[in-house]
GROMACS .gro file of C-alpha atoms in nm:
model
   81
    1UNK     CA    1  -1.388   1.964   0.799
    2UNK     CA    2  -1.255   1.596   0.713
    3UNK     CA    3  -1.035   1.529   0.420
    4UNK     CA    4  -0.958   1.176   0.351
    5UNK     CA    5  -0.881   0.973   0.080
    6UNK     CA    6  -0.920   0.611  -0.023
    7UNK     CA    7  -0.668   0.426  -0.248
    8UNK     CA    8  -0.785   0.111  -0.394
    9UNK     CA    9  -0.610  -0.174  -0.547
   10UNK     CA   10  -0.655  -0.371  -0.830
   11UNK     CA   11  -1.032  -0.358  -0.866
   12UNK     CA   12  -1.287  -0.584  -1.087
   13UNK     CA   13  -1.379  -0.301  -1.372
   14UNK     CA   14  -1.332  -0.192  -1.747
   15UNK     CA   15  -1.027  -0.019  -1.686
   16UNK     CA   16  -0.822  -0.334  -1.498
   17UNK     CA   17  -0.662  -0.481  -1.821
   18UNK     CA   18  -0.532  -0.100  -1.845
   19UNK     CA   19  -0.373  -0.125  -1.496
   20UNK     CA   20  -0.225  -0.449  -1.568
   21UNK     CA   21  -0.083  -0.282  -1.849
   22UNK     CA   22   0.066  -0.043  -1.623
   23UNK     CA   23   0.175  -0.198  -1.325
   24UNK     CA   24   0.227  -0.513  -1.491
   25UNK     CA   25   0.080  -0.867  -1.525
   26UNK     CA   26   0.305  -1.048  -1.301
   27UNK     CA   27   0.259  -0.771  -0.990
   28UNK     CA   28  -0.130  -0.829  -1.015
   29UNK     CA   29  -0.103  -1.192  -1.031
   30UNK     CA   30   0.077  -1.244  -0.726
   31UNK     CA   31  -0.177  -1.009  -0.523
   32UNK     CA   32  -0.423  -1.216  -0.673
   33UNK     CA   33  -0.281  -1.540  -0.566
   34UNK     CA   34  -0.201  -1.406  -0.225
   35UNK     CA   35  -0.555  -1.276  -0.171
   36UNK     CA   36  -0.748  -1.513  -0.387
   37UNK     CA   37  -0.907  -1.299  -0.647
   38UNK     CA   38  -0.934  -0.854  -0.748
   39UNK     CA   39  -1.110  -0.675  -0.538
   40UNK     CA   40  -1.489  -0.563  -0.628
   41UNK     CA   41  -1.638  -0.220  -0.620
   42UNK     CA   42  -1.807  -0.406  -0.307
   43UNK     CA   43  -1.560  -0.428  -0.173
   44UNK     CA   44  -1.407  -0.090  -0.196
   45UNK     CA   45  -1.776   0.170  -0.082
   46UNK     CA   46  -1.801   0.001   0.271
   47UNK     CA   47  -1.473   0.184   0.315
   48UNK     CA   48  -1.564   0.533   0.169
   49UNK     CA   49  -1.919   0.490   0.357
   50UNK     CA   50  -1.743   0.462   0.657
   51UNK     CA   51  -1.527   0.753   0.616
   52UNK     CA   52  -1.846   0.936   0.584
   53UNK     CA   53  -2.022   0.829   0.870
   54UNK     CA   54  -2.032   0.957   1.209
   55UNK     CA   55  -1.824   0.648   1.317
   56UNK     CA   56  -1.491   0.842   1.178
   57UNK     CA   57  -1.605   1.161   1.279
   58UNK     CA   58  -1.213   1.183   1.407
   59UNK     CA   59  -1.027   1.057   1.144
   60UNK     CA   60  -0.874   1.298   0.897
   61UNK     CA   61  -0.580   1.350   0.674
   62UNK     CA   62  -0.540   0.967   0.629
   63UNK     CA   63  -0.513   0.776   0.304
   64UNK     CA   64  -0.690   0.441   0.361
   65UNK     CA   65  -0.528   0.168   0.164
   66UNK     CA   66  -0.790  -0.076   0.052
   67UNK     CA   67  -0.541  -0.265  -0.209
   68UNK     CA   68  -0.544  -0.600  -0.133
   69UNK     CA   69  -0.145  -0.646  -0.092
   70UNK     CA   70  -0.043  -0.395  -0.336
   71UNK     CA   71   0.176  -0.178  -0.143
   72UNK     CA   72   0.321  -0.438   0.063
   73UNK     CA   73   0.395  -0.623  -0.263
   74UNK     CA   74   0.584  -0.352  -0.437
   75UNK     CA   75   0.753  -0.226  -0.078
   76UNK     CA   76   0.846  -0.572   0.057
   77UNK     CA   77   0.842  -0.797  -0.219
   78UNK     CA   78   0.530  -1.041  -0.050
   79UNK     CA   79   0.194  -0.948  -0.023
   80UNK     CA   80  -0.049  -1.054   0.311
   81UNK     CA   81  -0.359  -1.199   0.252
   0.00000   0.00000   0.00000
């Protein structure tokens, strides 16, 4: 059995004004400026598709960031686009 997660980033729904809210306006603006715009659902199901597929029949236990800069923003201070 496989057990893998994904953990997105800011992403283009409903709920982002919510997660602005949250992690705050000025955080997703710089990943935004770094990156060039939010991510899209589009952008985020190749990733999960993959993880499904044959093609990562050995990877398990991982958490996949898919965040755009997020991490690296809050860890180091500067997202990488």
């Amino acid at each position: 059995m496989r057990i893998n997660t994904v953990s997105p980033g800011p992403v283009e729904t409903p709920i982002l004004p919510d997660f602005e809210q949250s992690m705050g306006k000025q955080m997703l603006d710089t990943v935004r400026t770094a990156v060039g715009r939010h991510a899209g659902v589009e952008d985020i199901v190749p990733v999960i598709d993959f993880l499904g597929s044959p093609g990562a029949g050995w990877i398990t236990g991982q958490d996949v960031l898919v965040d755009g800069g997020v991490m690296n923003a809050i860890t180091v201070g500067t997202p990488v686009p």
